[in-house]
Coordinates of C-alpha atoms in Angstrom, one line a residue:
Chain A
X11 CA 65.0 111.9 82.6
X12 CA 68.9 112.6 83.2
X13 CA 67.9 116.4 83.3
X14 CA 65.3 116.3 85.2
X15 CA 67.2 114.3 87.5
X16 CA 69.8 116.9 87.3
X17 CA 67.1 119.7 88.0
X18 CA 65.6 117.6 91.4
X19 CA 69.3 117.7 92.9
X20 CA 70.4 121.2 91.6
X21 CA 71.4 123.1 94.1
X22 CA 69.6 126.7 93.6
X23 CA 71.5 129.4 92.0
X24 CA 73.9 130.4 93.9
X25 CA 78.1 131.1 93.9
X26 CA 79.8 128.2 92.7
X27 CA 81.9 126.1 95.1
X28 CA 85.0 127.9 95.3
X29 CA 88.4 126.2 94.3
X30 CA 89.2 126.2 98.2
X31 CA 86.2 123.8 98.5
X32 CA 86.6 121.8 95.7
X33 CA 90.1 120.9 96.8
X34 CA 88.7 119.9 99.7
X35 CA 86.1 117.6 98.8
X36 CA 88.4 116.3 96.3
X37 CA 90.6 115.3 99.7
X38 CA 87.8 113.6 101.4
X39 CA 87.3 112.2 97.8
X40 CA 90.4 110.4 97.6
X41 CA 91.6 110.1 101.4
X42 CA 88.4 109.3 103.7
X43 CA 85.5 107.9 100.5
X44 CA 89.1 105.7 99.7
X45 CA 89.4 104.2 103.5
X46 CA 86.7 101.9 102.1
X47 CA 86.5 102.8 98.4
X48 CA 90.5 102.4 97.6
X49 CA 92.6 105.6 97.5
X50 CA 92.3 105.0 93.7
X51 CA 88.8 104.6 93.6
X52 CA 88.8 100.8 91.8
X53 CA 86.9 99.3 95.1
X54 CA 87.4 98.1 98.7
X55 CA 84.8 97.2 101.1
X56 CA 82.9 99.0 98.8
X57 CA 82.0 99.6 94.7
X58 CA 84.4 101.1 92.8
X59 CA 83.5 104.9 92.3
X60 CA 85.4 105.5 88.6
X61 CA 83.5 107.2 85.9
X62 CA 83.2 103.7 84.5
X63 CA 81.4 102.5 87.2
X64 CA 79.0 105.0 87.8
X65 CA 77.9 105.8 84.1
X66 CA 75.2 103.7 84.3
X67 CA 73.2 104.9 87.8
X68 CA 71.2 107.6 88.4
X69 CA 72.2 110.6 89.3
X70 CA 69.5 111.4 92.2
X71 CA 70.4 108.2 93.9
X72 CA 73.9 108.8 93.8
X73 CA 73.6 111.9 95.7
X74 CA 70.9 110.1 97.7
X75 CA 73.7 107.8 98.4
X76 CA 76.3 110.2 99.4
X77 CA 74.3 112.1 101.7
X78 CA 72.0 109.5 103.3
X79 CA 74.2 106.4 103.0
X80 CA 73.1 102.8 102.3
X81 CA 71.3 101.0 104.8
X82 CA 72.6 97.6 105.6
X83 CA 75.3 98.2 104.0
X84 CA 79.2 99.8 105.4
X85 CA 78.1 103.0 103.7
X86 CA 77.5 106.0 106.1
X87 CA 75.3 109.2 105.2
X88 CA 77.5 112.3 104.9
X89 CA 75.0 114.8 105.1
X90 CA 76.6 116.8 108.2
X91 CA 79.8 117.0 106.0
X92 CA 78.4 117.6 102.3
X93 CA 75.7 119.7 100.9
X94 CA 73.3 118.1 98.1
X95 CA 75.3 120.7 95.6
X96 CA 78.7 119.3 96.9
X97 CA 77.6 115.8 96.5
X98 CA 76.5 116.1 92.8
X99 CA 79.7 118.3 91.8
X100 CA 81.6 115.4 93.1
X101 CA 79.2 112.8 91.1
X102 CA 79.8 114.9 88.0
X103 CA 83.8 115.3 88.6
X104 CA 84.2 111.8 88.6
X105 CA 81.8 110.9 86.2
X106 CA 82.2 113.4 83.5
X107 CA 85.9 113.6 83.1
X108 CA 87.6 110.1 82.4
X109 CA 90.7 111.3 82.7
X110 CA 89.7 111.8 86.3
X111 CA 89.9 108.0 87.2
X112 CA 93.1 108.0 88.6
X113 CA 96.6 106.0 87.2
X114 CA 97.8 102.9 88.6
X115 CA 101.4 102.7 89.1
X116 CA 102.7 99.2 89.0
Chain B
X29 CA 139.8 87.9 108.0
X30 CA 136.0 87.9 107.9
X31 CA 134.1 91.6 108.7
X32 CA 133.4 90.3 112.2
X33 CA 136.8 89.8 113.1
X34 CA 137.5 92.7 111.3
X35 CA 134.9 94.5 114.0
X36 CA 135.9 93.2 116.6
X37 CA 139.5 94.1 116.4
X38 CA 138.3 97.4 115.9
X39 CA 136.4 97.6 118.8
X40 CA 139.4 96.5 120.8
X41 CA 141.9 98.9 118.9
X42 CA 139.2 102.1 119.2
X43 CA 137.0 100.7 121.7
X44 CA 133.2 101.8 121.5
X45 CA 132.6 105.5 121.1
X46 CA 131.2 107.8 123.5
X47 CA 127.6 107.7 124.0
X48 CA 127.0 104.6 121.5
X49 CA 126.5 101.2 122.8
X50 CA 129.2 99.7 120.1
X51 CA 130.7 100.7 117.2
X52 CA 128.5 100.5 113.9
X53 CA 128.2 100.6 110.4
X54 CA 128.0 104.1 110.2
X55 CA 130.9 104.9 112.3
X56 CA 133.0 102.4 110.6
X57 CA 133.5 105.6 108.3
X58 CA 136.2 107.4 110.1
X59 CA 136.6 110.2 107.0
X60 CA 132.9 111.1 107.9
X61 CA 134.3 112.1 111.5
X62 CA 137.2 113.2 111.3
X63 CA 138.1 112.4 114.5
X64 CA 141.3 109.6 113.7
X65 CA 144.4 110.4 112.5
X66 CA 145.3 110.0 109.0
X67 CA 147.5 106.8 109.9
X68 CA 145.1 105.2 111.6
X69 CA 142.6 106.3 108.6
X70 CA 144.7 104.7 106.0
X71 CA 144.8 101.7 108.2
X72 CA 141.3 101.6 108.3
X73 CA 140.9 101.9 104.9
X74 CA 143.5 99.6 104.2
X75 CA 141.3 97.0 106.4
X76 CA 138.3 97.7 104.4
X77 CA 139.3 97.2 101.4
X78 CA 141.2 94.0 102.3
X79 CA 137.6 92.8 103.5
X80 CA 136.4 93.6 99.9
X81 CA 133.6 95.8 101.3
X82 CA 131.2 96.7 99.2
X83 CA 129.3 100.3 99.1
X84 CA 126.0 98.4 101.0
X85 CA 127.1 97.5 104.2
X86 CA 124.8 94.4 105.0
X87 CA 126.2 94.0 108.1
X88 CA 123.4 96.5 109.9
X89 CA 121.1 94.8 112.3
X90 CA 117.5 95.0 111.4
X91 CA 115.4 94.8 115.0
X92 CA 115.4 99.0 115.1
X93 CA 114.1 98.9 111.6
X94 CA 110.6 99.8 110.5
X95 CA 108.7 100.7 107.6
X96 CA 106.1 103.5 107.1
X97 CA 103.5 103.3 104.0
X98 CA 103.3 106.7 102.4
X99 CA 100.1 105.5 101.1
X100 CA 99.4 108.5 98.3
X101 CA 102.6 107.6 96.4
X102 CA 102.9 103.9 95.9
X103 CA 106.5 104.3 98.4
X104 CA 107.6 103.1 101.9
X105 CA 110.5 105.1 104.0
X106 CA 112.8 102.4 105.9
X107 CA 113.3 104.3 109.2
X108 CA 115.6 103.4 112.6
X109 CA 113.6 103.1 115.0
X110 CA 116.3 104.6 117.6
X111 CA 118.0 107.5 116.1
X112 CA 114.6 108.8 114.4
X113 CA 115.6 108.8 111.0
X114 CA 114.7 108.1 107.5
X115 CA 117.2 105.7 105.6
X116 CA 115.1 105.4 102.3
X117 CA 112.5 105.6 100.8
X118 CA 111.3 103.2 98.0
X119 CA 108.8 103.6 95.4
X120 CA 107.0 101.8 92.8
X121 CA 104.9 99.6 95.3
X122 CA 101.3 100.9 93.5
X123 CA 98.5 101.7 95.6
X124 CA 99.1 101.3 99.0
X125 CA 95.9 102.5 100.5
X126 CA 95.0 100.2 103.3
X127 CA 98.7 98.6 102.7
X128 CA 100.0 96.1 105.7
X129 CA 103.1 94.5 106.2
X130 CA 104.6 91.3 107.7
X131 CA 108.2 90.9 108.0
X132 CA 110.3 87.5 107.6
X133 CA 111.4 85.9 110.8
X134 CA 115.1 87.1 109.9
X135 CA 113.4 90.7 110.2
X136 CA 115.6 91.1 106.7
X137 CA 112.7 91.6 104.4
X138 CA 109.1 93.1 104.9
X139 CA 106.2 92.2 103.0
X140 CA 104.2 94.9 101.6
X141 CA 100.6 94.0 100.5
X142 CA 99.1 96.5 98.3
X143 CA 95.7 97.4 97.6
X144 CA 95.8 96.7 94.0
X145 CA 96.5 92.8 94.8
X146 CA 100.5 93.8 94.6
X147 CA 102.7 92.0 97.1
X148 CA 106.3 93.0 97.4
X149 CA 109.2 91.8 99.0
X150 CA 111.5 94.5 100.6
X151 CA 114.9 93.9 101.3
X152 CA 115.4 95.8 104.7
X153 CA 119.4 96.1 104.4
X154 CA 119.7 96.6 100.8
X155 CA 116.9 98.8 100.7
X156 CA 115.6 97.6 97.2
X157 CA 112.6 95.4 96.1
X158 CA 113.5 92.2 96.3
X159 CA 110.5 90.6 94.6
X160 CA 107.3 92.0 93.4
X161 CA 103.8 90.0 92.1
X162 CA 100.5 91.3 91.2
X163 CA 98.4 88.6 93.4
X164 CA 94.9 89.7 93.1
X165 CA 92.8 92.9 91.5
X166 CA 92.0 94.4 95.2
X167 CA 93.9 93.1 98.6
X168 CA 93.9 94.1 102.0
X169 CA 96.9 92.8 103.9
X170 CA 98.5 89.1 104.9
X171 CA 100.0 87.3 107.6
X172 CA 103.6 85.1 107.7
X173 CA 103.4 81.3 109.1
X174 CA 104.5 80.4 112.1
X175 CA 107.3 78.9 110.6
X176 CA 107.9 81.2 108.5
X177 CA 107.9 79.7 105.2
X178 CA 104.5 80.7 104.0
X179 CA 102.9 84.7 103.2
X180 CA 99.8 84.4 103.1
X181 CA 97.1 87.3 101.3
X182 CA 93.9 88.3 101.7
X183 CA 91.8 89.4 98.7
X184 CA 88.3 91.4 98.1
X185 CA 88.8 90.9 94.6
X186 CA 88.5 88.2 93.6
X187 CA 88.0 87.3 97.5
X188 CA 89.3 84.3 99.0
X189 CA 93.5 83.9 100.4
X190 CA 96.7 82.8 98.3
X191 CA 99.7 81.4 99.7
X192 CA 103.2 82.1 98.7
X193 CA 106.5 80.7 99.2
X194 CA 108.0 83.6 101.8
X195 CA 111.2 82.8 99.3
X196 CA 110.6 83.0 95.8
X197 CA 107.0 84.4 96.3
X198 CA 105.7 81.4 94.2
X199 CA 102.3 80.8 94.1
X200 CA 101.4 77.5 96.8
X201 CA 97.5 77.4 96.8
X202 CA 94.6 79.4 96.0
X203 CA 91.5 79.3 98.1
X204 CA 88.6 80.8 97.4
X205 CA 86.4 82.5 99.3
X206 CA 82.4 82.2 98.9
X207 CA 79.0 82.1 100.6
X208 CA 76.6 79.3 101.5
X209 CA 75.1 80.3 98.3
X210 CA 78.3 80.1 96.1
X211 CA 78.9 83.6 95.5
X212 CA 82.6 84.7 96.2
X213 CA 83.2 87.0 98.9
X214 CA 85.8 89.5 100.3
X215 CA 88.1 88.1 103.2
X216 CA 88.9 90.2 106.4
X217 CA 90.9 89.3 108.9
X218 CA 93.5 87.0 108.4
X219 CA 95.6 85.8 111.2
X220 CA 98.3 83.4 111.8
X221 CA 97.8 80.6 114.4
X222 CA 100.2 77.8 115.6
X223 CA 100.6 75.0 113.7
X224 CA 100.9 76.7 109.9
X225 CA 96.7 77.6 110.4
X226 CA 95.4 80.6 109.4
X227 CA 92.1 82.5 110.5
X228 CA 90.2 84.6 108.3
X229 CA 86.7 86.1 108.4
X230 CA 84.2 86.4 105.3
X231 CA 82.6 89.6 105.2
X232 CA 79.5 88.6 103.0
X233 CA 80.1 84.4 103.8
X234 CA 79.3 86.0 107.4
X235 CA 81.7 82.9 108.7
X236 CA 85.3 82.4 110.2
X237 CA 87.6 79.9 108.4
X238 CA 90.7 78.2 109.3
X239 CA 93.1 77.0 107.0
X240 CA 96.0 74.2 107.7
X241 CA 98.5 74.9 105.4
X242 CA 100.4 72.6 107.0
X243 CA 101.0 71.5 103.8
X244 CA 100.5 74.1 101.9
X245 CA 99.8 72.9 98.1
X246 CA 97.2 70.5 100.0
X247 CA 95.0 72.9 102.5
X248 CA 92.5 71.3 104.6
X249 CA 89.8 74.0 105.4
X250 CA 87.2 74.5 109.0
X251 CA 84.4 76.5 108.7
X252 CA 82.7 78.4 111.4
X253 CA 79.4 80.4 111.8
X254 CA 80.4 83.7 112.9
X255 CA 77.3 86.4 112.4
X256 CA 76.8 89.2 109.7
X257 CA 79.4 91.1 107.6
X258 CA 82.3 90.3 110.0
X259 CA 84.8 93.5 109.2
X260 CA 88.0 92.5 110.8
X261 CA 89.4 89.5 113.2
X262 CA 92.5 89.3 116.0
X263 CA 94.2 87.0 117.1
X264 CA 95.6 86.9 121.2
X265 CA 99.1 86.6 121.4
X266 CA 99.7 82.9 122.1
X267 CA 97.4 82.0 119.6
X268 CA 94.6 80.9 121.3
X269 CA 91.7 82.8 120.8
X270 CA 90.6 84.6 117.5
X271 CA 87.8 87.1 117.7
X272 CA 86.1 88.7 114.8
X273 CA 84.4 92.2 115.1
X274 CA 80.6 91.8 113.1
X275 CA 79.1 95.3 111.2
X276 CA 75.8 93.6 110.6
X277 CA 74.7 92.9 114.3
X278 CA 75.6 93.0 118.2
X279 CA 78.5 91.3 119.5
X280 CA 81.5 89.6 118.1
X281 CA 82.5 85.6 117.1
X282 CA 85.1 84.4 119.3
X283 CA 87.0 80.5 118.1
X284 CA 89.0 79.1 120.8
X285 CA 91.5 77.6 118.3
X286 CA 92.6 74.9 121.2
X287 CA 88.9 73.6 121.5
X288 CA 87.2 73.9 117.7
X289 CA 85.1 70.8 118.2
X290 CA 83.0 73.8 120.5
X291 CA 82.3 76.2 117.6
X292 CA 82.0 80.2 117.8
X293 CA 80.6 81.7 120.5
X294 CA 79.2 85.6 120.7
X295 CA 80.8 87.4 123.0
X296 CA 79.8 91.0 124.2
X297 CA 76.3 90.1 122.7
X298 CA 74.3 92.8 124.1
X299 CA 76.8 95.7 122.6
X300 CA 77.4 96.6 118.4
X301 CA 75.9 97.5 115.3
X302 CA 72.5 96.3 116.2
X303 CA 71.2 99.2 118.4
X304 CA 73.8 101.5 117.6
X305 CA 72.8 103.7 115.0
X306 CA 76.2 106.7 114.5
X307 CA 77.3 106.6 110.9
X308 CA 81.0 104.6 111.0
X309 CA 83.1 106.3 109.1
X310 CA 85.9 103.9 109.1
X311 CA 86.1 100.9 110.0
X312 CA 87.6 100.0 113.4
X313 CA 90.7 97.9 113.2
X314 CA 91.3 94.9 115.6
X315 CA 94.8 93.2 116.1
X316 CA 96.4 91.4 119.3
X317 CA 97.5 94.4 120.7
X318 CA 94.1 94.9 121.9
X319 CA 94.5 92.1 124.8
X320 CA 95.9 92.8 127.9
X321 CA 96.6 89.7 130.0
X322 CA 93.3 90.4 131.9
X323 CA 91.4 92.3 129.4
X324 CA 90.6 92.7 125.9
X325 CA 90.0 96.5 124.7
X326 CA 87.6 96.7 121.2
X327 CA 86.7 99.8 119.5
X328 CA 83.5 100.0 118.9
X329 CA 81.2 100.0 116.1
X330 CA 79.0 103.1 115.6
X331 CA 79.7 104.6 119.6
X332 CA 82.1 106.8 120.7
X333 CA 83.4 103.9 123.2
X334 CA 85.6 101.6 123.7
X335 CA 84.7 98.4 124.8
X336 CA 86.3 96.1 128.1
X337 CA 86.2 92.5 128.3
X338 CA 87.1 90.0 130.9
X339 CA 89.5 87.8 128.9
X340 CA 88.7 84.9 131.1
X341 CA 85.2 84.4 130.6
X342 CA 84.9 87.1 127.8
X343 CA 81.9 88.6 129.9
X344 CA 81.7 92.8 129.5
X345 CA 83.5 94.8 132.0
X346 CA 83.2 98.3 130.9
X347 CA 82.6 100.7 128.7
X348 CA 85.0 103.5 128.2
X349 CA 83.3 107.3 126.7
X350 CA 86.2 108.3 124.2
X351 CA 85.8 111.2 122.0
X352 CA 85.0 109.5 118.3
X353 CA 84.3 106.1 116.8
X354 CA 87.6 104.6 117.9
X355 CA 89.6 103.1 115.0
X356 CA 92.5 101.7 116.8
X357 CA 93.0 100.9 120.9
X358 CA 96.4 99.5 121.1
X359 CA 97.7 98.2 124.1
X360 CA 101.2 99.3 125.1
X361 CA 103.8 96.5 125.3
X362 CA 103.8 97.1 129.4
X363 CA 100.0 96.5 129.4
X364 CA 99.4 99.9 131.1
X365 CA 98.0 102.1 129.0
X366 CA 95.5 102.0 125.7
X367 CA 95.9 104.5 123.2
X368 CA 92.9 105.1 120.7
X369 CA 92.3 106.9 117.8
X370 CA 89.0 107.9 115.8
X371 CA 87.3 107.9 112.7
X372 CA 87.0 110.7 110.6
X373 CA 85.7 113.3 111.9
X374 CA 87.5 113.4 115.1
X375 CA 91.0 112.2 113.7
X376 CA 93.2 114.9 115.3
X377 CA 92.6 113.2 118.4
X378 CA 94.5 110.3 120.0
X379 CA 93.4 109.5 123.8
X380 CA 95.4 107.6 126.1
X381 CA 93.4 105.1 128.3
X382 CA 94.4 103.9 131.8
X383 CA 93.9 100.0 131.4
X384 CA 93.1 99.8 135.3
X385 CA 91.2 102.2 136.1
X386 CA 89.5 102.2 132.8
X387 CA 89.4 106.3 132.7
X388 CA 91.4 108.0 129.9
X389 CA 94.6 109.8 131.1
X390 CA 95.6 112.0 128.1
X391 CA 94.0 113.6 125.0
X392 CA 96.6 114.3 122.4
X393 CA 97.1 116.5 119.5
X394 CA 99.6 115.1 117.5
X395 CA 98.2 116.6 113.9
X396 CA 95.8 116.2 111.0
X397 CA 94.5 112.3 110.0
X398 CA 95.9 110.1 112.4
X399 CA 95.7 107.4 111.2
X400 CA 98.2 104.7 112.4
X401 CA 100.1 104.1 115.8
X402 CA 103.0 101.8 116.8
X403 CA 104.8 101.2 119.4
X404 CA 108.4 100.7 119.7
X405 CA 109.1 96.8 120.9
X406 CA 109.4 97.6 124.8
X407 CA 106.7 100.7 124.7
X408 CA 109.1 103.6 125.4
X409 CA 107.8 105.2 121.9
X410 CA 104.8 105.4 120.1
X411 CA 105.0 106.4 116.2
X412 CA 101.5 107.9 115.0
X413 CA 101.0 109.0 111.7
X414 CA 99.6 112.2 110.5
X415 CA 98.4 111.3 107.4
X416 CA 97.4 115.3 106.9
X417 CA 100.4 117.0 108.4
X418 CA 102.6 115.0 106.3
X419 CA 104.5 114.0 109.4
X420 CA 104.9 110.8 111.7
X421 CA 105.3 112.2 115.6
X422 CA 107.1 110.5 117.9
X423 CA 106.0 110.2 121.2
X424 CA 107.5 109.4 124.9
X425 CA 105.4 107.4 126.2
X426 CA 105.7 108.1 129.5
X427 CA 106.1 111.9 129.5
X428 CA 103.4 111.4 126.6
X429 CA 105.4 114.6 125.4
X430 CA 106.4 115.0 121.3
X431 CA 110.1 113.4 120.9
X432 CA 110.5 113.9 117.0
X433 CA 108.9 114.5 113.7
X434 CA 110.1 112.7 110.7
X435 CA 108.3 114.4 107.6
X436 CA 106.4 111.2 104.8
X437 CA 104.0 112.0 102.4
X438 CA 100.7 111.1 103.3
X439 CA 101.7 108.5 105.8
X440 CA 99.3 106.0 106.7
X441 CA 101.1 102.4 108.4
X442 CA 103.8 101.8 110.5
X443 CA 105.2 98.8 111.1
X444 CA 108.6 97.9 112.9
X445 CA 110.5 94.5 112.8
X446 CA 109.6 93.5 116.4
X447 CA 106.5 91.8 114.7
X448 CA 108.6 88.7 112.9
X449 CA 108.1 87.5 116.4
X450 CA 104.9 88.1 116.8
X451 CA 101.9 85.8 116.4
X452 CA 99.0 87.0 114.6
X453 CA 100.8 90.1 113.6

């Protein structure tokens, strides 16, 4: 089901996002997703968005998420500002690499 | 001989340098200048270490003092607010996204709360954390009593407020927060009001509450209806009125604190969330500085517009076209002008609004992510930070020109002393 998920949202082939990119979604990541998410992910106005977090929830709607927002909710859609192949490399950066969730310094 | 006899008898032996207003701390340092004679250095030396002076000179004033959040590192520079400089910068404060800061009514110490529930306690003059206690898993900001004596936070996680002793940062209550249905909910808002009260919004309780923490370990608690998912609240100036801005629906909840017995009451009804349909990127941000003696100017939610109100019957005046969702319209101490900045993506502007004729004077471009504006206490300077270009800019605010750039990491608030005298702020 995860695949096929994974195969609904998959971009088609094409050049990977280049580093330039990636450093920039990673910025809108951490800086404009954490104006309501927390700069370090663990929550704000809205869910926390750590690996733990999201382990559990489908992919497809996380993307769906991302690009169409919530409705009702404080979450915007970010379609004019993220493909459907940047939203799912940023749903698998933060979900598949632990070591992504960020420290807390105390 | 105590160090302000010591100063003054300087001040008569030297008199003031040229071009300062009166002699201090850092020109009590003749070697740094050179400019004395080695008698008169000796003397001088002779004098200080009579006095027992220490290497921290606590004798600096603090009302030019600010602090700016450098929000990606956990640190805050001290700045002077004058001379446009950094004096330190102070780490270890965790994560200070969305970070606020009160300052005690001494202006000596500024209170730091974190969003990771972490409220510190900054010494101003020694420029060291004075005191430092996880409150809460995820916080937002706080407010100082009226008297001074209390800090009080406000928490999304676990939600409700906790008050502190503004000393020793003890624990004096803990209220939760939670809906008609008993589940806990975040707290936005909070606000100081005469009489040791505090005002505070429930986003998902969808009501306004105000605590008298009169005596503190002992709180007696008002609740008010005030409309869906209220994001943020203000309070005016003397107190009076506090308004909170609602994300779920049109209009906002207004409490006349002097008259409770009369409940909330929607003002701007016909304007918010509720036909407007832009994606909000960030949330707008209301404080007191939004209130002219006439008016009240409120970003609003989902328009690219910023919203006039009569502020004696509250009734809609205007609407002002601005170019983004506006996050912040400040009100400059001399009541002229508004400045507003947006939501991401249009947050390399800043427009300055004229607040009679209601049409915008000035579009800025003062760098990359602004996201914070100040004002120096009488309005000659406004301090914006570019969160982006690494920079705060400095602006005259009546040429509107670019006085100075002082280089912070990421910086997000800025907050001078001037507000330990400040309701609501």
């Amino acid at each position: 089901m995860l695949l096929l998920s994974l195969a609904l949202v998959s971009p088609s082939p094409g050049a990977p996002l280049s580093s330039q990119r990636q450093s920039q979604l990673l910025h809108l990541l951490k800086q404009d997703c954490g104006a309501c998410h927390g700069m370090t992910r663990k929550g704000g106005l809205g869910p926390p968005l750590t690996a733990h977090a999201l382990n559990d929830k489908p992919t497809d709607s996380l993307v769906a998420t991302i690009l169409y927002g919530r409705p009702g909710t404080a979450m915007p859609p970010w379609q004019a500002f993220v493909t459907e192949a940047e939203a799912l490399w940023l749903i698998q950066w933060i979900s598949n690499e632990s070591g992504n969730d960020p420290p807390v310094s105390r | 001989m105590n160090r302000a006899m010591i100063r003054q008898y300087l001040v008569n032996w030297l008199g003031p340098r040229s071009g300062r207003p009166a002699l201090s701390a850092d020109n009590l340092n003749p070697l740094e200048h050179g400019r004395y004679s080695p008698y008169l250095v000796a003397a001088l030396l002779g004098i200080t270490l009579l006095a027992g002076c220490a290497t921290t000179d606590h004798s600096q004033a603090t009302g030019d003092l600010g602090v700016i959040v450098e929000r990606a590192d956990g640190a805050v520079q001290i700045v002077e607010r004058s001379r446009h400089r950094s004096l330190a910068t102070i780490s270890g404060l965790g994560d200070l996204s969305h970070a606020s800061v009160v300052f005690s009514h001494d202006a000596r110490f500024a209170y730091v709360f974190g969003r990771d529930g972490g409220l510190t306690k900054l010494d101003l003059l020694e420029r060291r954390i004075a005191k430092r206690v996880i409150q809460a898993g995820n916080s937002i900001g706080g407010a100082i009593s009226q008297d001074g004596r209390l800090v009080v936070a406000q928490n999304y996680e676990p939600g409700g407020i906790r008050v502190f002793d503004a000393d020793s940062l003890e624990t004096l209550a803990t209220i939760p927060a939670v809906t008609a249905t008993g589940q806990p909910s975040k707290v936005v808002g909070l606000a100081d009001l005469p009489g040791n009260r505090f005002a505070y919004a429930l986003f998902e309780g969808g009501e306004i509450w105000v605590a008298d923490l009169s005596q503190p370990r002992a709180p007696r608690i008002t609740k008010f209806p005030a409309g869906l998912q209220p994001y943020d609240g203000l309070v005016s100036s003397e107190g009076r009125h506090y308004i909170a801005g609602l994300f779920g629906e049109d209009g906002l909840a207004l409490l006349d604190t002097w008259y409770p017995e009369r409940g909330t009451q929607r003002i701007l009804p016909d304007y918010g969330k509720g036909t407007a349909k832009l994606p909000v990127y960030k949330m707008p941000h209301l404080r007191g500085w939004a209130l002219t003696s006439s008016r009240a100017f409120l970003p609003a939610i989902g328009r690219h517009q910023v919203l006039v109100a009569n502020r004696q019957d509250w009734r809609e005046i205007g609407r002002i076209p601005v170019l983004g969702q506006p996050v912040f319209a400040m009100v400059e101490p001399s009541q002229r002008r508004v400045w507003v900045n947006f939501a991401f993506p249009d947050n390399d502007k800043v427009q300055v609004i004229d607040t009679d004729t209601l049409q915008p004077i000035a579009t800025l471009l003062p760098g990359k992510a602004i996201l914070h504006m100040e004002f120096s206490a009488r309005g000659d300077e406004a301090w914006l930070s570019a969160r982006d270009s690494n920079e705060v800019v400095v602006f005259d605010t009546n040429t509107l020109q670019t006085i100075a750039r002082l280089p912070a990491r990421s910086p997000s608030g800025i907050f001078f002393t001037w507000r330990a005298h400040r309701i609501g702020m």
